[in-house]
Amino acid sequence: MRKFNPKVKNVIAITLDFLSSFFTAIIFITAVIFILIKVFGWHIFSVDSPSMAPVYPEDSLIVVQPIAPEEIEVGDVITYVLNEDGILVTHRVVDIDVADESFITKGDGNEVEDLPVLWENVVGKVFLGIPGLGPFVRFVSAEGNRVAIILIIVSVLALSLVWDIVANVIKKKKEKRESDKKQIDNSVESLFENDLEINDPQTEQKIRDKNP
């Protein structure tokens, strides 16, 4: 049976340990972020059009915080419900009609302003945007993917646990081999020293004097 080079085995072990720790950390951090966002009543959405480029390009992740309509100012980027179908739009406020309690919004990449937005339709103000993470949000938020997400999380955690167990077993076997080798070396060294002592002329004379 072909044996792996110890250096190759060490590289594989380090790589697997890194990947296990990395994915576990990613899952943990993601879960903490989602929990904190929900605790504060914030929302995570994806930008599905280029209307807010270049500030929030298509496929960006945005974090939206609840805010009282009275606190919104011109220049703020807000997310609001467009119609009865629940479609969400994220555009910049360009004007405020306090009397009608409505906002006039416009996409940074659009030339035409939107229809007035009632204050009651505002979801919140954009707090943070991260380009490129929109597809991840869409995947996580899709109801049909929840089972797959749970399976992925469970699989990664299970693989991490199995790897930790295997690595621990390998470590103990290695320590045992080193311990056995050390004992054998000590025994051989002890026998060698005894042999030298017996073959020493002075020792032989002492033995003969004690046993005439």
Tab-separated table of C-alpha atoms in Angstrom, residues 10-28 152-153 155-161 163-164:
chain	number	residue	atom	x	y	z
A	10	ASN	CA	0.506	17.782	6.808
A	11	VAL	CA	-0.535	20.193	4.030
A	12	ILE	CA	-3.828	18.326	3.526
A	13	ALA	CA	-4.506	18.377	7.256
A	14	ILE	CA	-3.809	22.106	7.531
A	15	THR	CA	-5.974	22.841	4.464
A	16	LEU	CA	-8.931	20.815	5.713
A	17	ASP	CA	-8.632	22.350	9.168
A	18	PHE	CA	-8.588	25.846	7.663
A	19	LEU	CA	-11.607	25.185	5.425
A	20	SER	CA	-13.540	23.688	8.316
A	21	SER	CA	-12.791	26.656	10.571
A	22	PHE	CA	-13.436	29.153	7.767
A	23	PHE	CA	-16.890	27.844	6.799
A	24	THR	CA	-17.891	27.406	10.430
A	25	ALA	CA	-16.870	31.013	11.134
A	26	ILE	CA	-18.775	32.271	8.063
A	27	ILE	CA	-21.938	30.470	9.153
A	28	PHE	CA	-21.587	31.746	12.719
A	152	ILE	CA	-25.698	22.983	3.996
A	153	ILE	CA	-25.268	24.349	7.513
A	155	SER	CA	-23.385	19.312	6.606
A	156	VAL	CA	-20.631	21.858	7.218
A	157	LEU	CA	-20.967	21.571	10.989
A	158	ALA	CA	-21.034	17.752	10.762
A	159	LEU	CA	-17.937	17.686	8.548
A	160	SER	CA	-16.210	20.060	10.936
A	161	LEU	CA	-17.056	17.792	13.877
A	163	TRP	CA	-12.700	16.302	10.984
A	164	ASP	CA	-11.976	17.381	14.559
